[in-house]
Coordinates of C-alpha atoms in Angstrom, one line a residue:
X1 CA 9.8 23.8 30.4
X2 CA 8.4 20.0 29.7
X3 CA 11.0 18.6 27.2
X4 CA 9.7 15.2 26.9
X5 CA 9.7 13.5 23.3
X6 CA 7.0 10.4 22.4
X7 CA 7.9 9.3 18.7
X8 CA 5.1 6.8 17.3
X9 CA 7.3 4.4 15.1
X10 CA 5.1 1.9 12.6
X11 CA 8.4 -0.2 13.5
X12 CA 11.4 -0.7 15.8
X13 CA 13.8 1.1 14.0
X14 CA 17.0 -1.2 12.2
X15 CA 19.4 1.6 11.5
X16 CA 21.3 -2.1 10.0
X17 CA 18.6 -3.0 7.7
X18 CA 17.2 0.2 6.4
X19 CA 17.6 3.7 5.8
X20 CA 14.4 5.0 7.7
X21 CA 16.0 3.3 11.0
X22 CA 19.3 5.7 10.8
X23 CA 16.6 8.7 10.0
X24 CA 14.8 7.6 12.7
X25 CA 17.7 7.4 14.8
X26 CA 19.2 11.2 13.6
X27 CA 15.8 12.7 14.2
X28 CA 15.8 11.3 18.1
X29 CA 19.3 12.8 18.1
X30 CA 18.3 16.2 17.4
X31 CA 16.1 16.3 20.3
X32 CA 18.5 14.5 22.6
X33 CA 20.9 17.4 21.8
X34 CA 18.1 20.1 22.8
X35 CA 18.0 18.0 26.4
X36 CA 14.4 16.2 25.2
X37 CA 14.2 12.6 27.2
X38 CA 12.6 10.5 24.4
X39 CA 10.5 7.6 24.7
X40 CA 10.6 5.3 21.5
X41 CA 6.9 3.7 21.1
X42 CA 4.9 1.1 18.5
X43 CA 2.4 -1.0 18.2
X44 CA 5.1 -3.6 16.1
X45 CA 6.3 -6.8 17.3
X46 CA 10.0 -6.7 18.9
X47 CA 12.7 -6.9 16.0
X48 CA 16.0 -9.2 16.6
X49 CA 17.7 -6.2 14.9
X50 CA 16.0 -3.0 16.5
X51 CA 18.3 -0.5 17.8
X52 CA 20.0 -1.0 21.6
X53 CA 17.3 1.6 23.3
X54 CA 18.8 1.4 26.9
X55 CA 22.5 2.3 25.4
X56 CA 21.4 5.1 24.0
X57 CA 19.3 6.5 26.3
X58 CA 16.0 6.0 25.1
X59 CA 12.7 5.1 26.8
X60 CA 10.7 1.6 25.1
X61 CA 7.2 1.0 25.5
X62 CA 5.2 -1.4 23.8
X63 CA 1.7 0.2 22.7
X64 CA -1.6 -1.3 21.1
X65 CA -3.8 -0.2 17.9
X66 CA -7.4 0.4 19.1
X67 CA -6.8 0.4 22.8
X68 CA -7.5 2.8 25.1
X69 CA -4.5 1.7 27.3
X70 CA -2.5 4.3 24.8
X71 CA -5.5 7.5 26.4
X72 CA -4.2 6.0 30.3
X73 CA -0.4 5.7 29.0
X74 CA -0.1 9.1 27.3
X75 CA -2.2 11.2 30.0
X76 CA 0.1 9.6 32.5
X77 CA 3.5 11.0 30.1
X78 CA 2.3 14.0 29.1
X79 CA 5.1 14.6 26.2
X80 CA 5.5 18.2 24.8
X81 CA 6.6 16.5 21.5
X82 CA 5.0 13.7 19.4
X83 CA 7.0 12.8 16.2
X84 CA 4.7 10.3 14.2
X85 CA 6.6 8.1 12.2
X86 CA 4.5 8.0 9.0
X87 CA 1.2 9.1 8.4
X88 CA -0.3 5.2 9.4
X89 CA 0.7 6.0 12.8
X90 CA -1.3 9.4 12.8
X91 CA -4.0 7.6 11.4
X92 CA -4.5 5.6 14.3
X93 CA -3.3 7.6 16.9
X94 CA -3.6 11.1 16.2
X95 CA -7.0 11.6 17.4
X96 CA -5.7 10.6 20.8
X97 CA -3.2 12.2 21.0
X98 CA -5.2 15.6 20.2
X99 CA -7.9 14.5 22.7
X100 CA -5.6 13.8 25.6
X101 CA -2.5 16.3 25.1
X102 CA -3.7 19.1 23.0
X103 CA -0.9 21.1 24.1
X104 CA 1.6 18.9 22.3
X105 CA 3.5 19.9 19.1
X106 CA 2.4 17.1 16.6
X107 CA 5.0 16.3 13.9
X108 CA 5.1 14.0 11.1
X109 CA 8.0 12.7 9.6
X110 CA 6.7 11.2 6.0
X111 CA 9.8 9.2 5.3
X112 CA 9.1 9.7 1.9
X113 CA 5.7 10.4 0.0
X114 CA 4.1 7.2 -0.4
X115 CA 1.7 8.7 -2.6
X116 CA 4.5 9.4 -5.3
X117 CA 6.1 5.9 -4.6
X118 CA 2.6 4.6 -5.1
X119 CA 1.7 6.2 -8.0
X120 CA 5.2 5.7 -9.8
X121 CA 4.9 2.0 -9.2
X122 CA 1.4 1.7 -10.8
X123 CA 2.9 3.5 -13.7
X124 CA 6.1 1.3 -14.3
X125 CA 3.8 -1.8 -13.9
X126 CA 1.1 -0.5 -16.6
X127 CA 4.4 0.2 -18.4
X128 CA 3.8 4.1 -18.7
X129 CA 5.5 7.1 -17.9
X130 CA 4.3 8.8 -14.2
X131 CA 2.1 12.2 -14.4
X132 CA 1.5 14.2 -11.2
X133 CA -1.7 14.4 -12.3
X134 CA -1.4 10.6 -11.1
X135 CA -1.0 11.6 -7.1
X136 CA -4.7 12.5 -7.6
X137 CA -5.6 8.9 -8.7
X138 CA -3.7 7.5 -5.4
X139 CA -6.3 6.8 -2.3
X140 CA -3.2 7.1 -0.2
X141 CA -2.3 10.6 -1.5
X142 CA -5.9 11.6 0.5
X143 CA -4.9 9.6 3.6
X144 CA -1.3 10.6 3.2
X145 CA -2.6 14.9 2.8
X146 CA -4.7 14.3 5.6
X147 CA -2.3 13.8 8.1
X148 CA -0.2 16.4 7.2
X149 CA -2.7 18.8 7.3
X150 CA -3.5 17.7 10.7
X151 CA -0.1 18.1 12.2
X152 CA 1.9 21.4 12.9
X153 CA 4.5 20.2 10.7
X154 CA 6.0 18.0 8.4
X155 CA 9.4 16.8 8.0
X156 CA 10.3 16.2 4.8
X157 CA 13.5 14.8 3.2
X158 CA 13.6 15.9 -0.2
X159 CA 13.6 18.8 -2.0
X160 CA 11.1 17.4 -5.2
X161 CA 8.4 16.4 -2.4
X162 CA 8.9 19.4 -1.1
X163 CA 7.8 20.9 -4.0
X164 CA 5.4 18.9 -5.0
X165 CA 3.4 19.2 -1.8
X166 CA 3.4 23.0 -2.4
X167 CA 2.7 23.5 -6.1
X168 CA 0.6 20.2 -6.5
X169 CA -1.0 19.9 -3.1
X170 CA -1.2 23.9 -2.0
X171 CA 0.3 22.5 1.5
X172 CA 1.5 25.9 3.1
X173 CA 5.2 26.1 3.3
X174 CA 4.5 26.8 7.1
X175 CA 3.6 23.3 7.4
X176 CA 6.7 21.8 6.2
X177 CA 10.6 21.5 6.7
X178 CA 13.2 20.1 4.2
X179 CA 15.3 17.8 6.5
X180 CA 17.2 15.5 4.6
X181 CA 19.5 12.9 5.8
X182 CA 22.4 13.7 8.4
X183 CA 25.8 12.5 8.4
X184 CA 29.3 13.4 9.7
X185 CA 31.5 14.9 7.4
X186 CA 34.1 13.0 5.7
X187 CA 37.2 14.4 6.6
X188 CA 41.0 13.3 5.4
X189 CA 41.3 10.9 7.8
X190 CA 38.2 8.7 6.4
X191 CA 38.9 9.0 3.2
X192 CA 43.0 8.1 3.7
X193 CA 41.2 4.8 5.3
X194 CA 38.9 3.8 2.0
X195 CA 39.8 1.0 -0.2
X196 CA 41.5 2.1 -3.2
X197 CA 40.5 1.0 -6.5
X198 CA 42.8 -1.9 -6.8
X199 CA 41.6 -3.2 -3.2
X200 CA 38.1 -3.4 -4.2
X201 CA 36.4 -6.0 -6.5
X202 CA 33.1 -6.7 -8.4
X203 CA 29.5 -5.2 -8.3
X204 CA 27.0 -4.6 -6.1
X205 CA 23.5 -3.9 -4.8
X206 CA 21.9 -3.2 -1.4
X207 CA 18.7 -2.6 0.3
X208 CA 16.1 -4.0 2.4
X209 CA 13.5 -6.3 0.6
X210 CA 10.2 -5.2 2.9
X211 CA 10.7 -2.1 0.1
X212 CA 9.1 -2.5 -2.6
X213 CA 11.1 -0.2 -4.8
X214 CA 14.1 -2.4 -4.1
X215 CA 12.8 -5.8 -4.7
X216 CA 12.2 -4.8 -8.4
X217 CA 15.1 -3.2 -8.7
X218 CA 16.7 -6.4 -8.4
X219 CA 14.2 -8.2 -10.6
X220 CA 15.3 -5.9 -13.3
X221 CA 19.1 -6.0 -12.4
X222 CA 18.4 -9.8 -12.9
X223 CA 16.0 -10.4 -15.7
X224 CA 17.6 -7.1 -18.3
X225 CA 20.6 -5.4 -16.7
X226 CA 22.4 -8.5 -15.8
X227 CA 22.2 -10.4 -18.9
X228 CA 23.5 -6.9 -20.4
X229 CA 26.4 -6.8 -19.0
X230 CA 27.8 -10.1 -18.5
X231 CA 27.5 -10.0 -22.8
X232 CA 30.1 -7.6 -22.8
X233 CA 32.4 -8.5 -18.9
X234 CA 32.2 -12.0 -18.9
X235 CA 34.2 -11.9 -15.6
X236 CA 31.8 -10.0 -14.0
X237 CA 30.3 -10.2 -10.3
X238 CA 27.3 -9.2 -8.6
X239 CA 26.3 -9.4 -5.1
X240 CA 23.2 -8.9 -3.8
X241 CA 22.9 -8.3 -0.3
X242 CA 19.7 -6.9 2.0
X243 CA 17.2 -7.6 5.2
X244 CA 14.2 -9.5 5.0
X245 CA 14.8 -11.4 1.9
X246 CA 12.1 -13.8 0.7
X247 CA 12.2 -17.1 -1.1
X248 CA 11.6 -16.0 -4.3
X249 CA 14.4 -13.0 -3.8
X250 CA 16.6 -15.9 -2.7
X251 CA 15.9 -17.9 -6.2
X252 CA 17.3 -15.1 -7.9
X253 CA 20.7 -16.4 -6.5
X254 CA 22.3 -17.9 -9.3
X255 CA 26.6 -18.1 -9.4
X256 CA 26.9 -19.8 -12.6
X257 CA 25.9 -16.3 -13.8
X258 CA 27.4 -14.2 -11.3
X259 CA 24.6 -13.3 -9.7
X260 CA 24.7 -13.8 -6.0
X261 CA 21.7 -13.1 -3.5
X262 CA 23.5 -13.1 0.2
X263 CA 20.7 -11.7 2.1
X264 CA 21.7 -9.5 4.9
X265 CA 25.1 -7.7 5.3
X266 CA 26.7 -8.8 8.1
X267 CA 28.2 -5.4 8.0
X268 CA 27.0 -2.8 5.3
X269 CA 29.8 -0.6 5.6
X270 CA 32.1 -3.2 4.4
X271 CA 30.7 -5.1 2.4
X272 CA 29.6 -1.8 0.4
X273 CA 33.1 -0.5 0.4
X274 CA 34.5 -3.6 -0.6
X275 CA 32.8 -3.3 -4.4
X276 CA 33.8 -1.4 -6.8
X277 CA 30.7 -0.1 -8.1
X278 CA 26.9 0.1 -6.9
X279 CA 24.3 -0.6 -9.2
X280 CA 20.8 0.5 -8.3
X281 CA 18.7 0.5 -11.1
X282 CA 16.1 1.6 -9.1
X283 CA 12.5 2.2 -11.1
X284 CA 10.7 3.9 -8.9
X285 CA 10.6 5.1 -5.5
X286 CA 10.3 8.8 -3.8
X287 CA 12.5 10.3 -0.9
X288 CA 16.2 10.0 -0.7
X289 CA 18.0 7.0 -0.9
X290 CA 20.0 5.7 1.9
X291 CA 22.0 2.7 0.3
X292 CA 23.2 5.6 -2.4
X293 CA 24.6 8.1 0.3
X294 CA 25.8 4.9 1.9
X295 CA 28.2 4.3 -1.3
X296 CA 29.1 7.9 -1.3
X297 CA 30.6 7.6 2.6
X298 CA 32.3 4.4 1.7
X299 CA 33.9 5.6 -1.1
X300 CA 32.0 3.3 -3.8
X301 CA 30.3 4.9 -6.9
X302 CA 27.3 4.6 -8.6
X303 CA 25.3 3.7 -11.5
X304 CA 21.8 4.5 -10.9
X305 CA 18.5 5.8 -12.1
X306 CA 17.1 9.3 -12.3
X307 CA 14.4 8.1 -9.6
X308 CA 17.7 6.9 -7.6
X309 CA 19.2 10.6 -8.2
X310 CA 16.2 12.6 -7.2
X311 CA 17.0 15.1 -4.7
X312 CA 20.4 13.6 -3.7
X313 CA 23.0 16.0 -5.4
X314 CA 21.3 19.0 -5.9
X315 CA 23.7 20.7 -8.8
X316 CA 26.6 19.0 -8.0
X317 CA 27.7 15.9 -10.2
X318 CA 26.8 12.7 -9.2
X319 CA 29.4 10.2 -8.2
X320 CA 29.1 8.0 -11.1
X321 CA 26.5 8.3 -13.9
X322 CA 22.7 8.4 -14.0
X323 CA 20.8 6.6 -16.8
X324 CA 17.2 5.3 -17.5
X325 CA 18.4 3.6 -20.4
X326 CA 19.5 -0.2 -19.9
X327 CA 22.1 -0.5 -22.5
X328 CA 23.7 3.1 -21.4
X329 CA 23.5 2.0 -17.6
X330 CA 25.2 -1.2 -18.6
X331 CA 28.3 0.7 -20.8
X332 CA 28.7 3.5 -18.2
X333 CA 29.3 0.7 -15.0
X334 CA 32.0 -1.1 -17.2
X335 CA 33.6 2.3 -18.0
X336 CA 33.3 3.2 -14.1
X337 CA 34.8 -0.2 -13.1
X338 CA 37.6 -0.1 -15.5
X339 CA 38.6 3.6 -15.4
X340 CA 40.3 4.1 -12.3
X341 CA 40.6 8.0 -13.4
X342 CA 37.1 8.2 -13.9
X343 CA 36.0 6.1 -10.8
X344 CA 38.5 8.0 -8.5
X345 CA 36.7 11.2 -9.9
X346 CA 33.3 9.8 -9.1
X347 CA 34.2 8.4 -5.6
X348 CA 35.6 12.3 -5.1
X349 CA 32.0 13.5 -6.1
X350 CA 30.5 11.7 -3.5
X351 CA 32.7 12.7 -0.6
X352 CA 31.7 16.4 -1.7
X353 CA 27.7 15.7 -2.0
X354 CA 28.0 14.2 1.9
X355 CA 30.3 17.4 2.7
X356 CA 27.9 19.7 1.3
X357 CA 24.5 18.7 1.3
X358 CA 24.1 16.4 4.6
X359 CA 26.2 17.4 7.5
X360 CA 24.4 17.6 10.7
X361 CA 25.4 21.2 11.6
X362 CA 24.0 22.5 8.7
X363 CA 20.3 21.4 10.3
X364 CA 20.6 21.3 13.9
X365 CA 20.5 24.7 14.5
X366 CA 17.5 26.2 12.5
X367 CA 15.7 22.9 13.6
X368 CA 16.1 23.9 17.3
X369 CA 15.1 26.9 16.1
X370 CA 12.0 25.8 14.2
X371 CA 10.6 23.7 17.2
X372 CA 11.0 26.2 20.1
X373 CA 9.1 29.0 17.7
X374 CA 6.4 26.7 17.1
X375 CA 6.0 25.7 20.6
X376 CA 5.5 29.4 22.1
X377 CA 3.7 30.4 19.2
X378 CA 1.2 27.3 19.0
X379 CA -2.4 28.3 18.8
X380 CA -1.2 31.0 16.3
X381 CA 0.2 28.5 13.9
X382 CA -3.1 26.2 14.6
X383 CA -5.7 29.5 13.9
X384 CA -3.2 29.7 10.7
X385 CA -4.0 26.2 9.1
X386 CA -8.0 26.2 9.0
X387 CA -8.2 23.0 6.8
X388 CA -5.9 21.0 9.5
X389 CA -8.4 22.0 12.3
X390 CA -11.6 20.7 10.1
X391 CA -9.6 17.4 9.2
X392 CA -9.0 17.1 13.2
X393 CA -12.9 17.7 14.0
X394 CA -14.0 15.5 11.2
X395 CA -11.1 12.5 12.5
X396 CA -12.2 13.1 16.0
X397 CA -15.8 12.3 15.4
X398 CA -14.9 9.2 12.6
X399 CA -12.0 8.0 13.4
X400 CA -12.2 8.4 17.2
X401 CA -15.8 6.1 16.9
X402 CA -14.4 3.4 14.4
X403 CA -11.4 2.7 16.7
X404 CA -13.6 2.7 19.9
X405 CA -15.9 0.3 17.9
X406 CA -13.3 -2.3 17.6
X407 CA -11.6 -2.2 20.7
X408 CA -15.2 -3.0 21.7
X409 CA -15.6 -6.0 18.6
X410 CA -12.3 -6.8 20.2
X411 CA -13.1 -7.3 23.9
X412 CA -16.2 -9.1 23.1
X413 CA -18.6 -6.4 23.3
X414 CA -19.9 -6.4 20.7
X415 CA -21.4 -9.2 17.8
X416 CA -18.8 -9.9 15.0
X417 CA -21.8 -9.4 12.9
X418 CA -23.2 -6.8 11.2

C-alpha cells in the first residue's frame, strides 16, 4: 500500500511562533507513526523560523499558485494522502488535486473556523454581542463550507465548532473529526522541575501578532485592563512577548507603566514559566488556544476570557478564573498572584486538563483507525456526501478556468485588459 503524505501548508510551519506550527507539526506526526513518508509543500516564501524539515524527516518542496508545474509535480508523487492546511489552500489547489489524483483521501485541517473568528471580530468592533445567525452574514463562512464539503474529512480542534458545523451548518458528522491539540503528559517528574510560586515574578501575555485575535487582545490589556490594575498593584509588571510584532505593537511598549512589548520569546517555555500569571484577555477568536495550554504545561495560570476558555477544559475547572468583565478580570489576577493557595490550586488544574483532555494516545489510535477505514471504503463515503461532489463539479469547471486564466495573464498570454 502507497503511504505517501503531501500536506498543503498556507505557511512554513513555526512551531516557535505559533500554535498552528506545533498542530501542524503533531498532525505530520501521526502519519509518520502509521510509516506515511510526508512531503511538507507551499506556495509561501521560506521563514527564518520554519521548522528543521531534514531533521525530522520530512520532504520540502516549494510550490506555485496558478501554475501548472503543481499538475507535472503531483502526477509525478502520486500521494495517497493530501492534508490541506486551511481551506485557502483547497481553494487553490483542490481542483488539481481531484483532477490529477482522484484516488487520494483529501483532508482539511481548518485550524480553527475562520468564519466564527470573522464574524466575532465584526461584532466586538460594532460593539455588539455575536449571534450564529451572524456565520451566515460572513462571505468566508461560504468559502470556508465549501471546502469542507469538498474534502472527505475535516479535522477539527474544538468541540463548539464541532457543533456548530453540525447543528448550524447540517455538515454530516461523517465528514468531521474532533482532534484537538496533542501533548505528552505531565508526569511527576515535570512538575517537580516547575518554578514554584516564590521563583516566579510578574504578568504576562503571549502570542503571535500576524493573529488578529491577539493583537487586540493586547490593545485592550493596554488601553482598559492595564490601567485597571496598576490602580490597585502599583508594583505591577507586564510583559508582552510574540512573533511578528509591528511598529505600532512595539509603541505599546511603555516601562514607566509596566508595560513591556519584547517581541519574540527567545524561548517560550521559559519565559512563560517564569511569570506568575498569564493574562489573555482575548475578545474574540475560535479554535483552541495554544499560548493557554502552553501556561497549563509550564505550570503558569490564567486569567482569561470565555472566548479564551472555549472548548479548552471541557467540565473540569479552569486553572485560574474566566471573566468577560474588566474590573472582575483585574481583582481575580491580583488574588491569583498573591494567593499562593489559590494559584498552586489553579497551576494543579492545569496539569489535569493536559492529562485528561490532550494526550496523544488518547487520539492516535482511533485516527489510524479513521484514515485506513476511509481509504478502503472511499467511493462509498464520496457516493455518501452528494453536495461535496456538486461543489467539486461546479469548482472544477470555475475554479479550474479562473486559475488557468491567470497563469496564462501571468505568462504573457494573454492582454492585462479586459
Amino acid at each position: 500500500m502507497n503511504k505517501t503524505l503531501l500536506v498543503i501548508g498556507f505557511v512554513w510551519p513555526e512551531p516557535n511562533s505559533s500554535a498552528a506550527g506545533g498542530r501542524m507539526l503533531q498532525l505530520i506526526s501521526l502519519f509518520q507513526a502509521q510509516g506515511y513518508a510526508v512531503t511538507f509543500s507551499s506556495p509561501a516564501m521560506d521563514s527564518d523560523f520554519s521548522i528543521d524539515f531534514e531533521a525530522l524527516a520530512i520532504a520540502k518542496k516549494t510550490i506555485a499558485l496558478n501554475c501548472s508545474s503543481f499538475d507535472v509535480y503531483i502526477k509525478e508523487l502520486q500521494p495517497s494522502v493530501i492534508l490541506f492546511d486551511r481551506f485557502m489552500m483547497e481553494e487553490q489547489f483542490g481542483w488539481r488535486v481531484a483532477e490529477h489524483c482522484p484516488a487520494a483521501l483529501r483532508i482539511i485541517d481548518t485550524e480553527d473556523l475562520h468564519c466564527l473568528r470573522k464574524a466575532r471580530q465584526n461584532a466586538c468592533k460594532e460593539k455588539r454581542l455575536f449571534v450564529l445567525t451572524d456565520l451566515f452574514l460572513e462571505d468566508v463562512a461560504k468559502r470556508e463550507i465549501a471546502s469542507i464539503l469538498r474534502c472527505d474529512l475535516a479535522l477539527i480542534i474544538a468541540e463548539y465548532e464541532m457543533e456548530i458545523l453540525q447543528t448550524v451548518f447540517k455538515i454530516d458528522a461523517s465528514l468531521l473529526y474532533y482532534l484537538p491539540f496533542l501533548v505528552p503528559p505531565i508526569d511527576a517528574a515535570a512538575i517537580q522541575k516547575t518554578p514554584s510560586f516564590e521563583q516566579r515574578t510578574g504578568f504576562i501575555f503571549i502570542g503571535n501578532f500576524l493573529h488578529e485575535p491577539n493583537w487586540n487582545a493586547v490593545q485592550y490589556l493596554k488601553e482598559t485592563i492595564w490601567p485597571l490594575l496598576k490602580k490597585q498593584f502599583s508594583q505591577a509588571v507586564l510583559q508582552v512577548y510574540g512573533a511578528y510584532p509591528s511598529q505600532k505593537v512595539l509603541q505599546l511598549h511603555q516601562p514607566t507603566s509596566g508595560f513591556y512589548v519584547l517581541g519574540r520569546a527567545p524561548n517560550a517555555q521559559e519565559v512563560v514559566q517564569a511569570a506568575r500569571v498569564v493574562l489573555a484577555p482575548l475578545r474574540f477568536g475560535a479554535g483552541q488556544k495554544g499560548k493557554l495550554l502552553e501556561a497549563m504545561q509550564c505550570g503558569t495560570p490564567s486569567v482569561t476570557t470565555t472566548i479564551g476558555a472555549e472548548s479548552m477544559c471541557g467540565y473540569l475547572p479552569w486553572n485560574g478564573f474566566v471573566t468577560d468583565d474588566p474590573d472582575l478580570f483585574v481583582t481575580q489576577a491580583i488574588r491569583l498572584y498573591e494567593d499562593k493557595f489559590l494559584w498552586q490550586q489553579a497551576q494543579q488544574n492545569g496539569f489535569e486538563i493536559n492529562n485528561k483532555r490532550y494526550l496523544k494516545r488518547f487520539f492516535e489510535a482511533d485516527f489510524d483507525a479513521k484514515i485506513r477505514f476511509l481509504i478502503v471504503n472511499l467511493a462509498q463515503h464520496r457516493s455518501a456526501n452528494f453536495l461535496g461532489s456538486v461543489l467539486r463539479h461546479h469548482t472544477l469547471n470555475s475554479t479550474k478556468y479562473m486559475s488557468k486564466w491567470i497563469e496564462a495573464k501571468n505568462n504573457g498570454g494573454l492582454s492585462t485588459s479586459l
